[in-house]
Tab-separated table of C-alpha atoms in Angstrom:
chain	number	residue	atom	x	y	z
S	1077	MET	CA	-39.925	-7.412	37.493
S	1078	LEU	CA	-37.386	-4.844	38.636
S	1079	PHE	CA	-34.617	-7.425	38.418
S	1080	LYS	CA	-35.552	-8.284	34.817
S	1081	ALA	CA	-35.646	-4.607	33.865
S	1082	VAL	CA	-32.213	-4.032	35.392
S	1083	LEU	CA	-30.867	-7.152	33.668
S	1084	ILE	CA	-32.175	-5.984	30.269
S	1085	LEU	CA	-30.681	-2.528	30.822
S	1086	VAL	CA	-27.268	-3.903	31.814
S	1087	THR	CA	-27.277	-6.311	28.855
S	1088	ALA	CA	-28.115	-3.467	26.482
S	1089	VAL	CA	-25.362	-1.274	27.921
S	1090	ILE	CA	-22.849	-4.087	27.390
S	1091	LEU	CA	-23.999	-5.270	23.968
S	1092	ILE	CA	-24.954	-2.078	22.120
S	1093	PRO	CA	-21.360	-0.746	21.875
S	1094	ILE	CA	-20.184	-4.172	20.693
S	1095	VAL	CA	-22.913	-4.348	18.028
S	1096	ARG	CA	-22.034	-0.831	16.901
S	1097	VAL	CA	-18.360	-1.715	16.538
S	1098	VAL	CA	-19.131	-4.990	14.724
S	1099	TRP	CA	-21.376	-3.105	12.289
S	1100	ARG	CA	-18.695	-0.497	11.661
S	1101	LEU	CA	-15.978	-3.091	11.126
S	1102	SER	CA	-18.123	-5.044	8.680
S	1103	VAL	CA	-18.622	-2.153	6.242
S	1104	HIS	CA	-17.824	-3.297	2.713
S	1105	ASP	CA	-15.244	-1.584	0.537
S	1106	ASN	CA	-17.268	0.004	-2.262
S	1107	HIS	CA	-14.639	2.445	-3.493
S	1108	HIS	CA	-13.025	2.290	-6.898
S	1109	LYS	CA	-9.292	2.607	-7.482
S	1110	GLN	CA	-8.224	6.220	-8.002
S	1111	HIS	CA	-4.624	7.156	-8.720
S	1112	PRO	CA	-4.000	10.795	-9.715
S	1113	GLY	CA	-1.333	9.785	-12.247
S	1114	SER	CA	1.665	7.490	-12.470
S	1115	CYS	CA	2.450	5.976	-9.059
S	1116	ARG	CA	5.317	3.807	-7.873
S	1117	ARG	CA	6.473	2.167	-4.683
S	1118	ILE	CA	9.704	3.261	-3.042
S	1119	LYS	CA	11.774	0.145	-2.422
S	1120	LYS	CA	13.772	-0.909	0.638
S	1121	MET	CA	11.624	0.988	3.116
S	1122	GLY	CA	11.706	-1.617	5.890
S	1123	THR	CA	8.568	-1.730	7.997
S	1124	GLY	CA	6.334	1.060	6.793
S	1125	SER	CA	6.485	4.810	6.396
S	1126	GLU	CA	4.093	5.783	9.180
S	1127	ASP	CA	4.733	9.524	9.309
S	1128	ILE	CA	6.276	12.048	6.914
S	1129	GLN	CA	7.321	15.689	7.118
S	1130	ILE	CA	8.412	17.575	3.999
S	1131	THR	CA	10.610	20.673	4.093
S	1132	SER	CA	10.128	23.675	1.810
S	1133	SER	CA	13.111	22.452	-0.234
S	1134	GLY	CA	11.535	19.027	-0.797
S	1135	LEU	CA	13.323	16.829	1.735
S	1136	ALA	CA	10.871	14.250	3.065
S	1137	PHE	CA	11.796	12.832	6.488
S	1138	ILE	CA	10.081	9.499	7.129
S	1139	THR	CA	9.703	7.276	10.191
S	1140	SER	CA	9.989	3.582	9.344
S	1141	GLY	CA	9.708	0.513	11.539
S	1142	VAL	CA	6.885	1.558	13.831
S	1143	PHE	CA	6.269	-0.591	16.890
S	1144	PHE	CA	4.011	0.461	19.724
S	1145	PRO	CA	2.885	-0.899	23.100
S	1146	GLY	CA	-0.238	-3.007	22.819
S	1147	CYS	CA	0.331	-4.178	19.252
S	1148	SER	CA	-0.521	-7.768	18.308
S	1149	PRO	CA	2.145	-10.528	18.434
S	1150	ASP	CA	1.933	-10.902	14.635
S	1151	PHE	CA	2.496	-7.166	14.223
S	1152	ALA	CA	5.563	-7.311	16.485
S	1153	SER	CA	6.931	-10.371	14.693
S	1154	PHE	CA	6.437	-8.768	11.272
S	1155	ALA	CA	8.125	-5.546	12.364
S	1156	LYS	CA	11.083	-7.424	13.793
S	1157	SER	CA	11.515	-9.514	10.635
S	1158	LYS	CA	11.591	-6.403	8.439
S	1159	GLY	CA	14.008	-4.459	10.581
S	1160	TRP	CA	13.423	-2.181	13.544
S	1161	GLY	CA	12.918	1.548	13.478
S	1162	ARG	CA	14.842	4.118	11.538
S	1163	ILE	CA	14.435	7.519	9.914
S	1164	GLU	CA	14.744	7.750	6.169
S	1165	MET	CA	14.909	10.664	3.774
S	1166	LEU	CA	13.573	11.053	0.243
S	1167	ASP	CA	14.678	14.034	-1.854
S	1168	MET	CA	11.594	15.115	-3.784
S	1169	ASN	CA	13.323	18.147	-5.235
S	1170	THR	CA	14.842	16.131	-8.074
S	1171	LYS	CA	13.967	16.098	-11.757
S	1172	ASP	CA	12.637	12.558	-11.500
S	1173	ALA	CA	11.251	12.110	-7.973
S	1174	LEU	CA	9.310	9.071	-9.154
S	1175	SER	CA	12.553	7.168	-9.627
S	1176	ALA	CA	14.313	8.400	-6.473
S	1177	GLU	CA	14.935	6.051	-3.552
S	1178	ALA	CA	14.732	6.765	0.164
S	1179	LYS	CA	17.938	6.539	2.167
S	1180	GLU	CA	18.297	5.660	5.823
S	1181	LEU	CA	19.863	8.473	7.834
S	1182	LYS	CA	22.718	7.568	10.128
S	1183	ILE	CA	22.157	8.683	13.725
S	1184	LYS	CA	24.984	10.189	15.758
S	1185	HIS	CA	24.187	9.823	19.430
S	1186	GLY	CA	25.541	9.906	22.933
S	1187	LYS	CA	24.914	7.877	26.079
S	1188	ASP	CA	21.302	8.990	26.618
S	1189	PHE	CA	20.061	7.451	23.348
S	1190	ASN	CA	19.932	3.698	22.753
S	1191	ARG	CA	19.840	3.125	19.007
S	1192	ALA	CA	18.949	-0.555	19.448
S	1193	LYS	CA	15.705	0.365	21.239
S	1194	PHE	CA	14.654	3.127	18.848
S	1195	ARG	CA	11.029	2.636	17.698
S	1196	PRO	CA	9.951	5.853	15.905
S	1197	HIS	CA	6.339	6.825	15.311
S	1198	GLY	CA	5.034	10.380	14.732
S	1199	LEU	CA	7.380	13.231	13.883
S	1200	SER	CA	7.370	16.987	13.473
S	1201	LEU	CA	10.061	19.434	12.397
S	1202	LEU	CA	11.275	23.020	12.635
S	1203	GLU	CA	12.965	24.251	9.489
S	1204	ASP	CA	16.190	26.199	9.263
S	1205	GLU	CA	15.818	27.347	5.662
S	1206	VAL	CA	19.175	29.170	5.667
S	1207	LYS	CA	21.504	26.467	7.007
S	1208	GLY	CA	19.293	23.464	6.256
S	1209	GLU	CA	19.983	22.193	9.790
S	1210	HIS	CA	16.412	21.246	10.589
S	1211	LEU	CA	15.283	20.177	14.050
S	1212	ILE	CA	13.303	16.936	14.014
S	1213	TYR	CA	11.198	15.707	16.932
S	1214	VAL	CA	10.209	12.029	16.916
S	1215	ILE	CA	8.009	9.930	19.200
S	1216	ASN	CA	9.949	6.911	20.420
S	1217	HIS	CA	8.226	3.822	21.803
S	1218	ALA	CA	11.530	2.614	23.204
S	1219	GLU	CA	11.452	-1.124	23.833
S	1220	ASP	CA	10.409	-1.986	27.416
S	1221	GLU	CA	10.492	1.693	28.380
S	1222	ALA	CA	8.043	4.575	28.701
S	1223	ASP	CA	7.293	6.686	25.620
S	1224	ARG	CA	9.518	9.678	25.010
S	1225	VAL	CA	10.251	12.302	22.373
S	1226	GLU	CA	13.672	12.438	20.723
S	1227	LYS	CA	15.151	15.667	19.385
S	1228	PHE	CA	17.526	15.490	16.422
S	1229	LYS	CA	19.366	17.987	14.259
S	1230	TYR	CA	19.704	17.198	10.573
S	1231	LEU	CA	23.260	17.783	9.314
S	1232	PRO	CA	22.961	18.488	5.565
S	1233	LYS	CA	26.686	18.141	4.737
S	1234	THR	CA	26.906	14.557	5.968
S	1235	LYS	CA	23.180	13.744	5.706
S	1236	GLU	CA	23.127	12.530	9.283
S	1237	LEU	CA	20.981	13.084	12.337
S	1238	GLN	CA	22.607	14.294	15.536
S	1239	HIS	CA	20.678	13.261	18.630
S	1240	ILE	CA	20.404	16.225	20.989
S	1241	LYS	CA	17.920	15.492	23.748
S	1242	SER	CA	15.148	13.218	25.029
S	1243	PHE	CA	11.906	14.482	26.575
S	1244	HIS	CA	10.132	12.381	29.228
S	1245	SER	CA	6.882	12.810	31.123
S	1246	ALA	CA	4.531	10.687	33.202
S	1247	LEU	CA	1.759	12.230	31.071
S	1248	PHE	CA	3.100	10.465	27.969
S	1249	LYS	CA	0.994	7.297	27.861
S	1250	VAL	CA	0.802	5.550	24.463
S	1251	THR	CA	1.551	8.483	22.191
S	1252	ASN	CA	0.972	8.811	18.466
S	1253	ASP	CA	1.731	12.173	16.891
S	1254	LEU	CA	3.157	15.560	17.795
S	1255	ALA	CA	3.107	19.125	16.482
S	1256	VAL	CA	6.038	21.415	17.280
S	1257	ILE	CA	5.258	25.078	17.971
S	1258	ALA	CA	8.767	26.356	18.678
S	1259	GLU	CA	12.029	24.807	19.759
S	1260	ASP	CA	11.319	22.225	22.496
S	1261	LYS	CA	7.622	23.187	22.671
S	1262	PHE	CA	5.067	20.788	21.242
S	1263	TYR	CA	1.638	19.175	21.464
S	1264	ILE	CA	1.502	15.388	21.642
S	1265	SER	CA	-1.463	13.010	21.423
S	1266	ASN	CA	-2.122	10.067	23.750
S	1267	TYR	CA	-4.263	7.838	21.559
S	1268	MET	CA	-4.227	4.962	24.062
S	1269	PHE	CA	-4.107	5.023	27.847
S	1270	PHE	CA	-2.937	1.488	28.591
S	1271	PRO	CA	-0.074	-0.245	26.727
S	1272	ASN	CA	-2.141	-3.397	26.499
S	1273	GLN	CA	-3.976	-4.810	23.476
S	1274	ILE	CA	-7.025	-6.130	25.368
S	1275	LEU	CA	-7.495	-3.033	27.544
S	1276	GLY	CA	-7.004	-0.844	24.481
S	1277	ALA	CA	-9.739	-2.746	22.625
S	1278	ILE	CA	-12.148	-2.387	25.568
S	1279	ILE	CA	-11.557	1.363	25.689
S	1280	GLN	CA	-12.175	1.613	21.941
S	1281	ILE	CA	-15.336	-0.510	21.974
S	1282	TYR	CA	-16.932	1.273	24.905
S	1283	GLU	CA	-15.474	4.660	23.941
S	1284	ILE	CA	-14.086	5.281	27.413
S	1285	PRO	CA	-12.662	8.839	27.376
S	1286	LEU	CA	-9.277	8.287	29.008
S	1287	CYS	CA	-7.075	9.779	26.295
S	1288	SER	CA	-5.684	13.278	25.927
S	1289	VAL	CA	-3.547	15.850	24.155
S	1290	VAL	CA	-0.621	17.160	26.166
S	1291	PHE	CA	1.503	20.291	25.816
S	1292	HIS	CA	5.230	20.132	26.647
S	1293	ASN	CA	7.061	23.414	27.220
S	1294	GLY	CA	10.557	21.912	27.123
S	1295	ASN	CA	10.638	21.189	30.826
S	1296	ASN	CA	7.197	20.075	31.939
S	1297	ALA	CA	4.054	18.623	30.392
S	1298	THR	CA	0.482	19.843	30.913
S	1299	PRO	CA	-2.751	18.173	29.736
S	1300	VAL	CA	-4.611	20.609	27.469
S	1301	LEU	CA	-7.378	18.358	26.091
S	1302	GLU	CA	-8.709	15.580	28.308
S	1303	ASN	CA	-11.496	13.001	28.365
S	1304	LEU	CA	-10.977	12.088	24.708
S	1305	VAL	CA	-11.346	8.857	22.734
S	1306	ASP	CA	-8.363	7.996	20.457
S	1307	PRO	CA	-6.975	11.426	19.448
S	1308	ASN	CA	-4.499	10.600	16.708
S	1309	GLY	CA	-2.903	13.007	14.223
S	1310	VAL	CA	-2.161	16.575	15.349
S	1311	THR	CA	-0.943	19.512	13.294
S	1312	LEU	CA	-0.980	23.312	13.410
S	1313	SER	CA	-2.233	25.969	11.015
S	1314	LYS	CA	0.441	28.015	9.268
S	1315	ASP	CA	-0.026	30.984	11.601
S	1316	GLY	CA	-0.164	28.691	14.641
S	1317	ARG	CA	-3.630	29.912	15.594
S	1318	PHE	CA	-5.401	26.553	15.201
S	1319	LEU	CA	-4.662	22.972	16.215
S	1320	TYR	CA	-6.174	20.174	14.092
S	1321	VAL	CA	-6.788	16.765	15.681
S	1322	SER	CA	-8.044	13.597	13.983
S	1323	PHE	CA	-10.311	11.073	15.729
S	1324	PRO	CA	-10.278	7.872	13.619
S	1325	ASN	CA	-12.831	5.943	15.675
S	1326	ALA	CA	-15.467	8.683	15.338
S	1327	GLU	CA	-14.390	9.499	11.749
S	1328	THR	CA	-14.136	13.167	12.654
S	1329	LEU	CA	-11.695	16.057	12.653
S	1330	ARG	CA	-11.743	18.762	15.308
S	1331	VAL	CA	-10.356	22.274	15.101
S	1332	TYR	CA	-9.198	24.010	18.268
S	1333	GLU	CA	-8.336	27.689	18.539
S	1334	ARG	CA	-5.216	28.377	20.570
S	1335	ARG	CA	-5.713	31.235	23.006
S	1336	ASN	CA	-2.324	30.392	24.437
S	1337	ASP	CA	-0.211	27.254	24.682
S	1338	THR	CA	-2.429	25.580	27.261
S	1339	ASP	CA	-5.835	27.130	26.567
S	1340	LEU	CA	-7.573	25.527	23.591
S	1341	ARG	CA	-11.173	26.142	22.531
S	1342	GLN	CA	-12.972	23.811	20.122
S	1343	VAL	CA	-14.406	25.814	17.220
S	1344	GLN	CA	-15.303	23.078	14.721
S	1345	GLU	CA	-15.991	19.354	14.409
S	1346	VAL	CA	-16.383	17.779	10.967
S	1347	THR	CA	-17.485	14.242	10.083
S	1348	ILE	CA	-15.469	12.949	7.110
S	1349	HIS	CA	-16.862	9.365	6.881
S	1350	THR	CA	-13.404	7.803	6.947
S	1351	SER	CA	-10.745	7.244	9.614
S	1352	ALA	CA	-8.106	9.933	9.213
S	1353	ASP	CA	-4.762	8.874	10.640
S	1354	ASN	CA	-2.131	11.618	10.340
S	1355	LEU	CA	-2.540	15.131	8.944
S	1356	GLN	CA	-0.099	17.328	7.065
S	1357	LEU	CA	-0.525	21.005	6.265
S	1358	SER	CA	0.249	22.188	2.736
S	1359	LYS	CA	3.160	24.602	2.371
S	1360	ASP	CA	0.819	27.494	1.584
S	1361	GLY	CA	-1.344	26.617	4.586
S	1362	LYS	CA	-4.519	26.431	2.490
S	1363	TYR	CA	-5.381	22.766	2.970
S	1364	LEU	CA	-4.655	19.601	4.927
S	1365	ASN	CA	-3.570	16.281	3.435
S	1366	ALA	CA	-4.964	13.314	5.360
S	1367	GLY	CA	-3.836	9.704	5.111
S	1368	CYS	CA	-6.972	7.683	5.851
S	1369	HIS	CA	-8.293	4.193	6.546
S	1370	PRO	CA	-11.627	3.984	4.673
S	1371	ASN	CA	-12.436	0.488	5.942
S	1372	ALA	CA	-12.103	0.105	9.698
S	1373	GLY	CA	-12.605	-3.657	9.600
S	1374	LYS	CA	-9.823	-4.304	7.126
S	1375	VAL	CA	-7.284	-2.058	8.831
S	1376	THR	CA	-8.096	-3.731	12.154
S	1377	LEU	CA	-7.390	-7.126	10.595
S	1378	HIS	CA	-4.206	-5.707	9.035
S	1379	LEU	CA	-2.960	-4.554	12.438
S	1380	MET	CA	-3.617	-8.036	13.806
S	1381	ASN	CA	-2.009	-9.756	10.803
S	1382	PRO	CA	0.125	-7.510	8.528
S	1383	GLU	CA	-0.185	-10.002	5.661
S	1384	ILE	CA	-3.851	-8.983	5.280
S	1385	LYS	CA	-4.236	-6.010	2.946
S	1386	ALA	CA	-6.199	-2.890	3.839
S	1387	PRO	CA	-7.225	-0.038	1.503
S	1388	SER	CA	-5.511	3.342	1.383
S	1389	GLN	CA	-7.081	6.751	0.892
S	1390	VAL	CA	-5.876	10.360	0.752
S	1391	LEU	CA	-8.171	13.342	1.263
S	1392	ARG	CA	-7.469	16.967	0.383
S	1393	ILE	CA	-9.166	19.125	3.011
S	1394	PRO	CA	-9.423	22.857	2.138
S	1395	LEU	CA	-9.137	25.502	4.847
S	1396	LYS	CA	-10.587	28.995	4.942
S	1397	GLU	CA	-9.453	31.330	7.702
S	1398	GLY	CA	-8.234	28.252	9.536
S	1399	LEU	CA	-11.511	26.324	9.426
S	1400	ILE	CA	-12.349	23.247	7.326
S	1401	VAL	CA	-14.463	23.825	4.216
S	1402	MET	CA	-16.553	20.656	4.397
S	1403	ASP	CA	-18.204	20.897	0.960
S	1404	GLU	CA	-14.858	21.125	-0.829
S	1405	ILE	CA	-13.140	18.036	0.609
S	1406	THR	CA	-11.950	15.820	-2.260
S	1407	GLN	CA	-10.367	12.398	-2.581
S	1408	GLN	CA	-6.919	12.518	-4.186
S	1409	PHE	CA	-5.991	8.859	-4.002
S	1410	TYR	CA	-7.612	5.495	-3.368
S	1411	ASP	CA	-6.070	2.038	-3.555
S	1412	ARG	CA	-7.538	-1.283	-2.408
S	1413	GLY	CA	-4.224	-2.298	-0.857
S	1414	ASP	CA	-2.502	-3.669	-3.941
S	1415	LEU	CA	-0.061	-0.784	-4.367
S	1416	ILE	CA	-0.054	0.420	-0.766
S	1417	THR	CA	-1.744	-1.002	2.328
S	1418	ALA	CA	-3.181	1.056	5.207
S	1419	SER	CA	-2.146	4.624	4.343
S	1420	SER	CA	-1.305	6.715	7.402
S	1421	ILE	CA	-0.002	10.036	6.014
S	1422	ALA	CA	0.212	12.019	2.788
S	1423	GLY	CA	1.933	15.159	1.591
S	1424	VAL	CA	2.462	17.154	-1.585
S	1425	PHE	CA	5.581	18.783	-2.962
S	1426	ASN	CA	5.289	20.609	-6.278
S	1427	ASP	CA	3.509	18.130	-8.566
S	1428	LYS	CA	4.224	14.993	-6.515
S	1429	LEU	CA	1.984	13.268	-3.990
S	1430	ILE	CA	3.747	11.139	-1.381
S	1431	VAL	CA	1.764	8.548	0.588
S	1432	GLY	CA	3.017	6.689	3.657
S	1433	SER	CA	1.645	3.645	5.436
S	1434	ILE	CA	1.672	1.932	8.802
S	1435	MET	CA	3.665	-1.112	7.687
S	1436	ASP	CA	3.943	-0.925	3.901
S	1437	SER	CA	6.312	0.872	1.556
S	1438	LEU	CA	6.128	4.509	0.535
S	1439	VAL	CA	4.342	5.534	-2.680
S	1440	VAL	CA	4.994	8.590	-4.864
S	1441	CYS	CA	2.483	9.726	-7.497
S	1442	GLN	CA	2.638	12.259	-10.308
S	1443	LEU	CA	-0.168	14.798	-9.877
S	1444	PRO	CA	-1.920	16.249	-12.950
S	1445	THR	CA	-0.776	19.746	-13.875
């Protein structure tokens, strides 16, 4: 009798998480297409536009050609066929941003940066509004090497990036996004612990809390949030008081108050009923833009086979005194995957909405006045 009871318990422990995941992945797509105005794809973007940062003058820096440890063979093959990683720029401060095209930025580098192995993912920037020489920090899943963060300076006269420095740490596992506080100081998310597709899936299914958010002070890294499941996008409030972190698997956003660089206190958790990927703060600091995956099943299939389309969604998430105003969250954009597949980031400049994706082209939309 005891043996049967133990067997039933063990079976339940094994199967219940699997059933829960299967149910979540089988959710049907009941949304209707919603474009805020005229929208168009930006051509010649290579493999995706996974992360975007927009300066106050309207320069959008974009990572393209994402490739990460643990991705499927089809994902890797697709990325390779479309061209490996690069950083592109789209000037949204033009009279007709809808017709503008993104341009790949040439990278000037020394011996400690291997351009051939560059696989950019999340990025964050520090603006120099006077000289326009912005500092750009980019996660690099360098081929056959441990994750690192690359520091670049944007040279506005030649429209080039000058590589300055690489940051390494044993605490960088499989990283996703970063938020820069000051020069060479940043938070970075470990959304996977093992660079292996099967182990990563097991951790996701059974929600094993092995992931973390790490703070790097320019010399050393310190874990500041531990025992997490798939922390993804990270960004800071305008005054730097709060850190926002997205958790796609749980369909939640968490807000942490920064007491200092390494002491974070959770002050809010909000369920948004969609998988937010990356977050971007508006220029006035009053709301977050979130690129989301509203159908977990379809985006999972897309990551296994990029030819399969997945829907895209953008949420506008209002903030009041740094906290999320749940009742005022609105959907700005929804597409079934015909115009853009698997949105990962969104931002607004003036009356233009820009939407990026994991492996698809960039989209720019005209917002209503």
